[in-house]
mmCIF file of C-alpha atoms in Angstrom:
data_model
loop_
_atom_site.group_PDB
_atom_site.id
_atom_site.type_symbol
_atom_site.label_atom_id
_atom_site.label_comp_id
_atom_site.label_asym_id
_atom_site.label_seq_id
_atom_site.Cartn_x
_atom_site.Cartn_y
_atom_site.Cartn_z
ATOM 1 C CA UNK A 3 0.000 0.000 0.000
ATOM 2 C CA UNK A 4 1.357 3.252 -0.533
ATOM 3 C CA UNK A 5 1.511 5.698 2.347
ATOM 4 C CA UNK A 6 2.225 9.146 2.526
ATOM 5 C CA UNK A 7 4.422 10.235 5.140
ATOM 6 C CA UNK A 8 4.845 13.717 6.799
ATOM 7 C CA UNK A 9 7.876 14.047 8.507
ATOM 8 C CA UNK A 10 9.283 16.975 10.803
ATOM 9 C CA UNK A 11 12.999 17.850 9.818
ATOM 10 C CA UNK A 12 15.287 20.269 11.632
ATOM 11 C CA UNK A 13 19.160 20.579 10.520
ATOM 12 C CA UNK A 14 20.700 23.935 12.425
ATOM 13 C CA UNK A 15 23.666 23.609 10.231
ATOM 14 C CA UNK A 16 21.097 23.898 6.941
ATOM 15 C CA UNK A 17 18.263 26.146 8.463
ATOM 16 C CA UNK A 18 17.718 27.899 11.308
ATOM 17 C CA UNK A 19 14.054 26.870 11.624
ATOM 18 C CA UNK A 20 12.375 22.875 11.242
ATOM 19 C CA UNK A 21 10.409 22.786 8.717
ATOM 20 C CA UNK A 22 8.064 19.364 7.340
ATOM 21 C CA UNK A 23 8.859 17.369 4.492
ATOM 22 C CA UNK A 24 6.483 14.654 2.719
ATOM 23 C CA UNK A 25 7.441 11.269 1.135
ATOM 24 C CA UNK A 26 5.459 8.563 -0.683
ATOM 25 C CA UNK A 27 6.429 5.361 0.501
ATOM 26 C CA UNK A 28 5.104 1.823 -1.054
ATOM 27 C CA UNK A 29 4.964 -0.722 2.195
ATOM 28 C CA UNK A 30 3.026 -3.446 3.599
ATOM 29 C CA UNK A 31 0.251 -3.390 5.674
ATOM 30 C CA UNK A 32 2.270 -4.835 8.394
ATOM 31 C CA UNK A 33 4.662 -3.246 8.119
ATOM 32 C CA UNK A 34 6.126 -0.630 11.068
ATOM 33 C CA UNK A 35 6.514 2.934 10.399
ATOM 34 C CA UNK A 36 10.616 2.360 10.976
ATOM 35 C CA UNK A 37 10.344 0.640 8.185
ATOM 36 C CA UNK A 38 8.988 3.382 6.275
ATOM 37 C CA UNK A 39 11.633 5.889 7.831
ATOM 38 C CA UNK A 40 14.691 2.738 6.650
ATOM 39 C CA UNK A 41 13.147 3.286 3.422
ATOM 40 C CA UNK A 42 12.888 7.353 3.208
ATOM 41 C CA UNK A 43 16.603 6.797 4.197
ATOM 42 C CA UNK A 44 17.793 4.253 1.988
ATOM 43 C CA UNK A 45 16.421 5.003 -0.775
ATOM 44 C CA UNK A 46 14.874 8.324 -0.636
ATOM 45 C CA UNK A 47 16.463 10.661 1.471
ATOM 46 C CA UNK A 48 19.945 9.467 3.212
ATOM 47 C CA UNK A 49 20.133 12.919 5.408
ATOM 48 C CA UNK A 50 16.962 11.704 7.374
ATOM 49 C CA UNK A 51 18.375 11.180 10.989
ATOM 50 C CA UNK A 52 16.479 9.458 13.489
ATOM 51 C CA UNK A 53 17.858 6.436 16.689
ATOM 52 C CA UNK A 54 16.858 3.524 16.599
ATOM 53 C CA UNK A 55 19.097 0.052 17.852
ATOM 54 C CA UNK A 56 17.410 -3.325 18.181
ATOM 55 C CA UNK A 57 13.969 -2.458 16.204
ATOM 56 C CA UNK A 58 11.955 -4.721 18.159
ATOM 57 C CA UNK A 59 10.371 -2.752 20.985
ATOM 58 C CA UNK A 60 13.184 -3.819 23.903
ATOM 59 C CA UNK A 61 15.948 -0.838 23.323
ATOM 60 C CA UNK A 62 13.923 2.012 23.975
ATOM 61 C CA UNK A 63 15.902 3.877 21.286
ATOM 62 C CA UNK A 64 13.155 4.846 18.746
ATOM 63 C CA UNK A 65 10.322 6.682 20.486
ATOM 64 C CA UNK A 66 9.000 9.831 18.597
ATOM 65 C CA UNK A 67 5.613 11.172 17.988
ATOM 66 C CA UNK A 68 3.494 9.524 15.526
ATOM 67 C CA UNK A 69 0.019 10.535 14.897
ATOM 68 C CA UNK A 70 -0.198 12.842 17.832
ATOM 69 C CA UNK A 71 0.829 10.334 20.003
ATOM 70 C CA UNK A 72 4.194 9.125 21.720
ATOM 71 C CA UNK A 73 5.039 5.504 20.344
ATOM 72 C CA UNK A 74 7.926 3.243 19.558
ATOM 73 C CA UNK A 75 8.475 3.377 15.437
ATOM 74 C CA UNK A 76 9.320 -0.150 15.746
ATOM 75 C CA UNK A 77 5.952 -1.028 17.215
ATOM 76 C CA UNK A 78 3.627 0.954 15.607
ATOM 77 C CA UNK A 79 2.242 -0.757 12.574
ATOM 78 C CA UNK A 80 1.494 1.076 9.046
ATOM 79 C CA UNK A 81 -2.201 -1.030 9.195
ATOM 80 C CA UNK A 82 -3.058 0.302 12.657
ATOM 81 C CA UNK A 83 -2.692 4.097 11.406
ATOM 82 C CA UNK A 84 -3.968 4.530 7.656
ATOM 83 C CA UNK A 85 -2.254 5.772 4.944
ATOM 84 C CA UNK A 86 -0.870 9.347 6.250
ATOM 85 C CA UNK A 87 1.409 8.919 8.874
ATOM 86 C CA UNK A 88 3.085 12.033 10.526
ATOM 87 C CA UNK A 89 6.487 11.593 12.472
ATOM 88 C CA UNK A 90 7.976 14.041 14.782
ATOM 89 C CA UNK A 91 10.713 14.433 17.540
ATOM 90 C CA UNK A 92 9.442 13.899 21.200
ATOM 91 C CA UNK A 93 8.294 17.034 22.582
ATOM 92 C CA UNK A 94 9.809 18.665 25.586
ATOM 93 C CA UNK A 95 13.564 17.816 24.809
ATOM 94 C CA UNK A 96 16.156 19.771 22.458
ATOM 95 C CA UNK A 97 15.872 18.413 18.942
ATOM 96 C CA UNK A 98 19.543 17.707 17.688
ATOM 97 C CA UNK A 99 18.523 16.711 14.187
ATOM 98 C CA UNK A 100 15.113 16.090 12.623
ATOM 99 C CA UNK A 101 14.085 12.833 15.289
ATOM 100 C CA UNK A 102 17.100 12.694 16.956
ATOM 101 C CA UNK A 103 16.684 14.681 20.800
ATOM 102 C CA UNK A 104 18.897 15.429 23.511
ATOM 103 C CA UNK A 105 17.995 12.893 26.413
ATOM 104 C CA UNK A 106 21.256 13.733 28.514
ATOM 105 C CA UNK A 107 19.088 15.576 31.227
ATOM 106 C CA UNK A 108 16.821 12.200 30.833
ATOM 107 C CA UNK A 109 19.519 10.515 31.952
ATOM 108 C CA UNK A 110 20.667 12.777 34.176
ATOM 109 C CA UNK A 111 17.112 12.207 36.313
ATOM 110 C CA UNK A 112 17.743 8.772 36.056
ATOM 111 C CA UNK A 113 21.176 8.541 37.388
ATOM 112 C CA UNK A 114 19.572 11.350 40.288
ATOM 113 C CA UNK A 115 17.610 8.009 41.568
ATOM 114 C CA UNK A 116 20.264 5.787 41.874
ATOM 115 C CA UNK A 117 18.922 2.788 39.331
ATOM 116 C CA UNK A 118 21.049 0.075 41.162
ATOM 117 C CA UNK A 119 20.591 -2.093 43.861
ATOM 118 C CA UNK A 120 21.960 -1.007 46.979
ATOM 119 C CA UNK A 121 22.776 -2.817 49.862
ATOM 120 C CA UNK A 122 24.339 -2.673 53.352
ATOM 121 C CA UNK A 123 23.144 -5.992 55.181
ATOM 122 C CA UNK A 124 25.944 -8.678 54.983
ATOM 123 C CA UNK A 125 26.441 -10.536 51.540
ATOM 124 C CA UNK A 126 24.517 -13.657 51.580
ATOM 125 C CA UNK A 127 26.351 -17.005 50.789
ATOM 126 C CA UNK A 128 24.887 -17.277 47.348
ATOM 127 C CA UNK A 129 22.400 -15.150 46.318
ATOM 128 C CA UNK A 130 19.420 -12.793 47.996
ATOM 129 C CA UNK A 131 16.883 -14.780 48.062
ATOM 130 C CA UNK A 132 13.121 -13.107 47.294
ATOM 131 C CA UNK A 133 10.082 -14.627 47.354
ATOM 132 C CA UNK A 134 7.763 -14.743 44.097
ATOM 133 C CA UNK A 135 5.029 -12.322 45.979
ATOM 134 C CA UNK A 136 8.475 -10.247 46.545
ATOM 135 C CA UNK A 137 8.964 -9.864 43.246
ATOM 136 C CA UNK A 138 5.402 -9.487 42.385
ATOM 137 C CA UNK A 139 6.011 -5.861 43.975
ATOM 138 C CA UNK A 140 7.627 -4.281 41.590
ATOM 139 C CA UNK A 141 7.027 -6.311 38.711
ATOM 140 C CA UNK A 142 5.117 -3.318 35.906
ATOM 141 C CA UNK A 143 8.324 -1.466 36.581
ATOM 142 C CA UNK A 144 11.144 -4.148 35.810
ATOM 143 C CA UNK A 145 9.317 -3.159 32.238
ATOM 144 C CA UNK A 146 10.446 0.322 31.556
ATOM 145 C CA UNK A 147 13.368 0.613 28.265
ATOM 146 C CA UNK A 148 13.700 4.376 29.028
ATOM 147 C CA UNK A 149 12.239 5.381 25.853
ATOM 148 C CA UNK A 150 11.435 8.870 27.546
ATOM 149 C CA UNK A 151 7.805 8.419 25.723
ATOM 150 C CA UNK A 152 6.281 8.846 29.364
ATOM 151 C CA UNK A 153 8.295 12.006 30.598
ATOM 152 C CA UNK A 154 7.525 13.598 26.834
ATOM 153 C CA UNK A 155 3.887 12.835 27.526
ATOM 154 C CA UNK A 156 3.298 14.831 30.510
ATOM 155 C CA UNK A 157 2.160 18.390 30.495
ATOM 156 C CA UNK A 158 3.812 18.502 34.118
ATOM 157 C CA UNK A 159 7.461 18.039 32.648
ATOM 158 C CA UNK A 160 6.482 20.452 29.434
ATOM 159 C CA UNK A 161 5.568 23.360 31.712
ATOM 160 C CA UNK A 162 8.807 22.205 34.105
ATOM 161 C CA UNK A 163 11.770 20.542 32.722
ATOM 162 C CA UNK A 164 13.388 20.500 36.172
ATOM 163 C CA UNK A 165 10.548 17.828 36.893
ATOM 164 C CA UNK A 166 12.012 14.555 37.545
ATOM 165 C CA UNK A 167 9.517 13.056 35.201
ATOM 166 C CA UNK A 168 7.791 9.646 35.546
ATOM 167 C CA UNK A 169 10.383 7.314 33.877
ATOM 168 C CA UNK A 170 12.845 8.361 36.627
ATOM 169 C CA UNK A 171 10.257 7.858 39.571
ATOM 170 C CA UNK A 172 9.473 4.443 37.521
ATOM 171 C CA UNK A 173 12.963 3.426 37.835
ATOM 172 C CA UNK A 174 12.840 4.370 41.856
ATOM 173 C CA UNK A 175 10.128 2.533 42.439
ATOM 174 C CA UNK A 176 11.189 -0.228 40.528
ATOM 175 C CA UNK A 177 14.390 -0.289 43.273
ATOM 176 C CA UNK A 178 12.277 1.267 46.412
ATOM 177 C CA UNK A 179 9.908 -1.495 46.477
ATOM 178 C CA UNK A 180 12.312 -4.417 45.625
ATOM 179 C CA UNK A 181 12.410 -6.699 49.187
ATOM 180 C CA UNK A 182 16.498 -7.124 48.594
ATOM 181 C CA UNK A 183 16.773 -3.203 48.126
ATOM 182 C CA UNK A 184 18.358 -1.058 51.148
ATOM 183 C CA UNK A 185 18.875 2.092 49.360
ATOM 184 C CA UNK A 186 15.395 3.008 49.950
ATOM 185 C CA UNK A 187 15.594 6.563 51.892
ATOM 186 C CA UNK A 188 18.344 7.940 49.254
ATOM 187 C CA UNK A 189 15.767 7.534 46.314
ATOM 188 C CA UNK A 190 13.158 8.860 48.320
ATOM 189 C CA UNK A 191 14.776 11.961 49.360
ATOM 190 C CA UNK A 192 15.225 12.802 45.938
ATOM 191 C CA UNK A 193 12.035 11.669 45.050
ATOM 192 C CA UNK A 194 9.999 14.161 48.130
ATOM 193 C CA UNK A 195 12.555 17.228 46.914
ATOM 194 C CA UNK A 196 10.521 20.278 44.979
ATOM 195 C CA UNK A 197 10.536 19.078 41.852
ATOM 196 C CA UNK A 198 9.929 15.154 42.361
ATOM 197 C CA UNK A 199 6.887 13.483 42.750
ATOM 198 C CA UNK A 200 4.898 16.241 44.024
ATOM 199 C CA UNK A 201 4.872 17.894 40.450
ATOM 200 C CA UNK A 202 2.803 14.832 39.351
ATOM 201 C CA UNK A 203 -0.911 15.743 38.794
ATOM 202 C CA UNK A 204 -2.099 12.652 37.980
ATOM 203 C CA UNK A 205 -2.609 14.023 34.193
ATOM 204 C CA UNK A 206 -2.328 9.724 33.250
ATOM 205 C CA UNK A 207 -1.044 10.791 29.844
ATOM 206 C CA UNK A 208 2.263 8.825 30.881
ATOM 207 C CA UNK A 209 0.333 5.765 30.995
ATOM 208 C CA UNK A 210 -1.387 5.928 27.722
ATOM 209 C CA UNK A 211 2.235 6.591 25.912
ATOM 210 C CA UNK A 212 4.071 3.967 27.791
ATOM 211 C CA UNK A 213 4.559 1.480 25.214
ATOM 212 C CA UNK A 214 5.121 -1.477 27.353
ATOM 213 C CA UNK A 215 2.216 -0.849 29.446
ATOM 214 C CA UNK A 216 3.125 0.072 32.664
ATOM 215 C CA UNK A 217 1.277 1.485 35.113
ATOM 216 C CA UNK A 218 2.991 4.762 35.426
ATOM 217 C CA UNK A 219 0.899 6.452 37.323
ATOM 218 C CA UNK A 220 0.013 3.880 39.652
ATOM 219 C CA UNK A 221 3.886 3.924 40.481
ATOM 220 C CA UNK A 222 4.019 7.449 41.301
ATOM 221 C CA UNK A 223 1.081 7.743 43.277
ATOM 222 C CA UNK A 224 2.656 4.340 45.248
ATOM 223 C CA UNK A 225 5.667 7.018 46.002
ATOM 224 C CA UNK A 226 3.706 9.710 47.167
ATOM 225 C CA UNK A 227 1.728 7.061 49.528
ATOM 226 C CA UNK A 228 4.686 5.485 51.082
ATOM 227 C CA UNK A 229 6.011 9.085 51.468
ATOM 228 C CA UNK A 230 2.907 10.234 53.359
ATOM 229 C CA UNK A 231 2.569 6.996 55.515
ATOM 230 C CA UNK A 232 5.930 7.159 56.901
ATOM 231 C CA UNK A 233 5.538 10.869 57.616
ATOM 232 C CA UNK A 234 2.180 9.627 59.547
ATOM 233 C CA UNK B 47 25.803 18.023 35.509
ATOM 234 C CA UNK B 48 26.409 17.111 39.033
ATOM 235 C CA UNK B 49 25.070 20.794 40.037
ATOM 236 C CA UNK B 50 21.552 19.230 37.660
ATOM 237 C CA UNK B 51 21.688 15.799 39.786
ATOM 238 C CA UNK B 52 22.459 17.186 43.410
ATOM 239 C CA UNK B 53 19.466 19.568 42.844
ATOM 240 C CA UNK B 54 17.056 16.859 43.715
ATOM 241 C CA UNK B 55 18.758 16.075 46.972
ATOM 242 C CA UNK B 56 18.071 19.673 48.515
ATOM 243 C CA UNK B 57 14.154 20.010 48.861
ATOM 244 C CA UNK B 58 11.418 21.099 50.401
ATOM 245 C CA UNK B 59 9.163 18.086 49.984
ATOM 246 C CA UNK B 60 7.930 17.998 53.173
ATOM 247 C CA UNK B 61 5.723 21.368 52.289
ATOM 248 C CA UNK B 62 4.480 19.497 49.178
ATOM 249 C CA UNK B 63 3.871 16.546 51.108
ATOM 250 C CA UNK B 64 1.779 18.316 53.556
ATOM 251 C CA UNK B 65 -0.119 20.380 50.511
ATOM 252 C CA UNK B 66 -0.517 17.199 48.557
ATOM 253 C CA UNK B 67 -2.211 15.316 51.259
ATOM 254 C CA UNK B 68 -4.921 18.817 52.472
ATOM 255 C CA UNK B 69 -5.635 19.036 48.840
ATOM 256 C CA UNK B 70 -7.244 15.421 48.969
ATOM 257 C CA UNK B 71 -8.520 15.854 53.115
ATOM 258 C CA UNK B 72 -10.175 19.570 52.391
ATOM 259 C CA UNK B 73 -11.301 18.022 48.490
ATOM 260 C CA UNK B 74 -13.600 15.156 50.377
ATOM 261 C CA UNK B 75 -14.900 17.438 53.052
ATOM 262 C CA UNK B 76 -15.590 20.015 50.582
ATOM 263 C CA UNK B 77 -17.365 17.730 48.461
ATOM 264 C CA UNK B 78 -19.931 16.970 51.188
ATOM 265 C CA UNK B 79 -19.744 20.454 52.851
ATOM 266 C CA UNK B 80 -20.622 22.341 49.196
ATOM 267 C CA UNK B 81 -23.085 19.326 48.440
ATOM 268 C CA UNK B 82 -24.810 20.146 51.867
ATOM 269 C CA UNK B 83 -24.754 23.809 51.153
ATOM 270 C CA UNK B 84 -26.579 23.454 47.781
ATOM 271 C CA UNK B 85 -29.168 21.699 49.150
ATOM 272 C CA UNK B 86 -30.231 24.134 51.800
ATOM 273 C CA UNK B 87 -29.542 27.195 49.735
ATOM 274 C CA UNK B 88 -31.524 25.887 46.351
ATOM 275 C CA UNK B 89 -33.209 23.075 47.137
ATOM 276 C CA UNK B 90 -34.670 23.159 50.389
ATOM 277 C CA UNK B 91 -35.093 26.655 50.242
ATOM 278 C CA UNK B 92 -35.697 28.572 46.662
ATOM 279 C CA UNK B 93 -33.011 31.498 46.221
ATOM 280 C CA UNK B 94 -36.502 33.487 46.305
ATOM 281 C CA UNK B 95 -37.069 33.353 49.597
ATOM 282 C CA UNK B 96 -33.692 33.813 50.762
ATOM 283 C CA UNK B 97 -32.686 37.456 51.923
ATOM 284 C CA UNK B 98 -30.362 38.737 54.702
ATOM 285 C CA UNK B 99 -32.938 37.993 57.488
ATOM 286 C CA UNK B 100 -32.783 34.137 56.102
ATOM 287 C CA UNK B 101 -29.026 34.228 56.451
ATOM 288 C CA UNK B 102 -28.616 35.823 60.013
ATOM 289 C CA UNK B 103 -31.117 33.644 61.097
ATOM 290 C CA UNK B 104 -29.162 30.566 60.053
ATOM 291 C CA UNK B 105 -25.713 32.764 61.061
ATOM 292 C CA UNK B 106 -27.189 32.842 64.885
ATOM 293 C CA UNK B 107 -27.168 29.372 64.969
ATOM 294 C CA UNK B 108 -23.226 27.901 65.542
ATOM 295 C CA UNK B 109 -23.874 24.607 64.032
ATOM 296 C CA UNK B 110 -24.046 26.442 60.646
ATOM 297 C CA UNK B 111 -21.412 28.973 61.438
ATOM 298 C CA UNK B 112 -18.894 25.739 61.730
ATOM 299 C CA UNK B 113 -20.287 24.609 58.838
ATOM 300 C CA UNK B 114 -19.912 27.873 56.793
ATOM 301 C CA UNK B 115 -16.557 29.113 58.346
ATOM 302 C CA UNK B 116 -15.422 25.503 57.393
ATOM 303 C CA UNK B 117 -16.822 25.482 53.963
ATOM 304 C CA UNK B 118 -15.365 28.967 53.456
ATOM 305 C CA UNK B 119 -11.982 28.709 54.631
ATOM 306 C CA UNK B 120 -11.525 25.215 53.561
ATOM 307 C CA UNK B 121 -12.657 26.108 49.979
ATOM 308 C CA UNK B 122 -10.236 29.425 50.156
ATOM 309 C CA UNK B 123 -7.222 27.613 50.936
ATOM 310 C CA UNK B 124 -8.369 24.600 48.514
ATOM 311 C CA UNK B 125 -8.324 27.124 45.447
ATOM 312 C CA UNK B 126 -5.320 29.251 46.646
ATOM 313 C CA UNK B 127 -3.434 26.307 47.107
ATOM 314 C CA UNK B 128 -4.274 25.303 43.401
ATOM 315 C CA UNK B 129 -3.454 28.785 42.339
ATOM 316 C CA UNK B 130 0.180 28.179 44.171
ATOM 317 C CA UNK B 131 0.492 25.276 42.122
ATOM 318 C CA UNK B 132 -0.309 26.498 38.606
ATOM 319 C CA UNK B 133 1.874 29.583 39.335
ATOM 320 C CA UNK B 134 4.781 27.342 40.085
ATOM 321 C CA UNK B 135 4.249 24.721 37.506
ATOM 322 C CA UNK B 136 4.163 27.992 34.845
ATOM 323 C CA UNK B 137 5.950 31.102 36.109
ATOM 324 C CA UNK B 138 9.602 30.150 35.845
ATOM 325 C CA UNK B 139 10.873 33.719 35.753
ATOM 326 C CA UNK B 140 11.593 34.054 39.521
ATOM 327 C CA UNK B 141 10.648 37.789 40.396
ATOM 328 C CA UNK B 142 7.360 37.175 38.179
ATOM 329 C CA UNK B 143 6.786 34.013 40.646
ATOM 330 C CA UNK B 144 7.610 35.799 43.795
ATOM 331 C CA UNK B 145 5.138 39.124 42.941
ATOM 332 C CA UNK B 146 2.461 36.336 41.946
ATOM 333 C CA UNK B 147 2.856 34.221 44.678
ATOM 334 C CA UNK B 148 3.040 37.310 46.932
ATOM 335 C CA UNK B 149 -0.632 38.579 45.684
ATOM 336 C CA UNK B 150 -1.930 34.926 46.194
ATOM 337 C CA UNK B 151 -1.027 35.262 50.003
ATOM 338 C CA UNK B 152 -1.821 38.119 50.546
ATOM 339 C CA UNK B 153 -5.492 37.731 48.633
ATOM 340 C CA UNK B 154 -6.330 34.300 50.495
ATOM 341 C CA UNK B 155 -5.117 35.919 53.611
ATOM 342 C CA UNK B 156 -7.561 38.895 53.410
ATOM 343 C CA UNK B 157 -10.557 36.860 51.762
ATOM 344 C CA UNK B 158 -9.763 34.670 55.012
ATOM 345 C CA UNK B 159 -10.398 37.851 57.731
ATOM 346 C CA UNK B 160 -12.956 39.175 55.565
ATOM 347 C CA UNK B 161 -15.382 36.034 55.593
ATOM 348 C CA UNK B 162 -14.423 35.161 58.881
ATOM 349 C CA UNK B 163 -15.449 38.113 60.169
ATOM 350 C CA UNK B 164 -18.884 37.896 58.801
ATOM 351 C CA UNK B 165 -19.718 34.653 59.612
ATOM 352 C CA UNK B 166 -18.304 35.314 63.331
ATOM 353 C CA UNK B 167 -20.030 38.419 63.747
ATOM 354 C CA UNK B 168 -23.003 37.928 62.267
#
């Protein structure tokens, strides 16, 4: 089927200003809308920039807005969104070139929360042991690939961008609520400083972008509970 | 980057915390407290027959100047606090936050004497 594809490009080296470009692509039906940006850029366009690493949903490297909505391009499928397809960068981050944005304050909120386990109790013999309802805890948020389509999502982070953002408090509570964890109070103090969780209005647009389905706000609102009922 | 990380380990949380958890307290009470209030001031009662005599009768009793003072002051700080909020999700440029936030306090403090004063001196 052929499918006409509107694409937002931005080169600061070429023009000042992004501008949008249109391509007619022939695809399949099931086909995924990175394959229609492989084939803009093999065939039809080379200068077309945009991540992407293990196209199969797991790297987190190829989240962008498509349709109006925050989605992996590996994911999305041609059938599921008709014949006009527009792309554009994630919103709320510096665009570098055309898809490609500049996560390294992403990451920067990440590394804030301390995404490793931490421990101070004696090493066990062999390994911590944690029972299945343990690890039932925190299950929805062993499932985040940092794809930043939450964070992008909420109106919270666009009006703040010193707003930890969901994915980070994700990735706490992924640690915080982990039975073998002891690092616990150092994640939470970041997470109860001005601009962590309390900056979270419950606006549930992270959880409709989340493209592995987690719960996001559920996980925040977890934080802001275990904050309040060990103040009480 | 360390000065963007370290950031988040200065904060004063424990004021959110605390305005977090009235906003959901003072939103259930309200909801009963402005439910109740309808019901006497429209339903019950048709906003025909209700002049100043209606209201100072009700005023004389305490029962309903709880009520009222609560309903009032609960629903003051409720939208004030809301008003905080938006100003410091939007209003980045510090002195523009500080003049804002400034009038906020000073407007829920006055709207604060001024109804409490009626409904206490009625």
């Amino acid at each position: 089927m052929k499918v006409h594809f509107r694409i937002r490009r931005y080169d600061p080296e070429k023009a000042p200003k992004p501008y949008w470009q249109d391509f007619e692509v022939e695809v399949e039906p099931t086909d995924r809308v990175l394959d229609g940006l492989h084939y803009i850029k093999w065939y039809q366009d080379g200068t077309l920039t945009f991540r992407r690493s293990c196209g199969h949903g797991i790297c987190g490297s190829d989240a962008m807005v498509i349709n109006g909505r925050n989605r992996l391009a590996c994911k999305a499928l041609v059938k599921e969104l008709g014949s006009r397809i527009v792309v554009e960068p994630l919103r709320g981050f510096r665009v570098i070139k055309d898809l490609v944005v500049d996560m390294e304050g992403f990451f920067a909120k990440y590394r804030a929360v301390k995404p490793y386990l931490i421990t101070r109790s004696p090493e066990p013999e062999k390994e911590w042991i944690q029972s299945p309802e343990d690890r039932a805890r925190f299950d929805d948020t062993t499932k985040c690939i940092l794809c930043a389509a939450c964070t992008t999502a909420c109106p919270s982070f666009w009006a703040n961008r010193d707003f930890i953002g969901p994915a980070a408090i994700v990735q706490a509570h992924r640690f915080i609520f982990d039975s073998r964890d002891e690092g616990a109070e150092e994640r939470l103090a970041v997470l109860h400083s001005r601009d962590g969780v309390w900056r979270c209005r419950t606006v549930f647009n992270c959880v409709e972008a989340c493209p592995r389905g987690i719960d996001v706000t559920r996980a925040i609102e977890e934080v802001k509970r275990l904050l309040l009922t060990r103040k009480l | 980057m360390a000065e963007r990380v370290n950031r988040f380990a200065v904060g004063s949380g424990g004021w959110e915390l605390a305005s977090w958890y009235f906003m959901r307290l003072s939103g259930i009470l309200l909801l009963g407290l402005a439910l109740g209030h309808l019901v006497i001031m429209h339903v019950l009662h048709g906003v025909e027959t209700i002049d100043s005599a209606f209201v100072l009768g009700r005023l004389a009793n305490p029962v309903w100047q709880v009520y009222d003072w609560l309903l009032l002051t609960l629903a003051l700080l409720h939208g004030f606090n809301g008003l905080r909020i938006i100003i410091d999700d939007y209003v980045h440029a510090s002195a523009w936050r500080m003049t804002l936030q400034s009038i906020g306090y000073i407007a829920a403090f006055l709207a604060f004497v001024v109804g409490s004063v009626v409904i206490w001196a009625a």
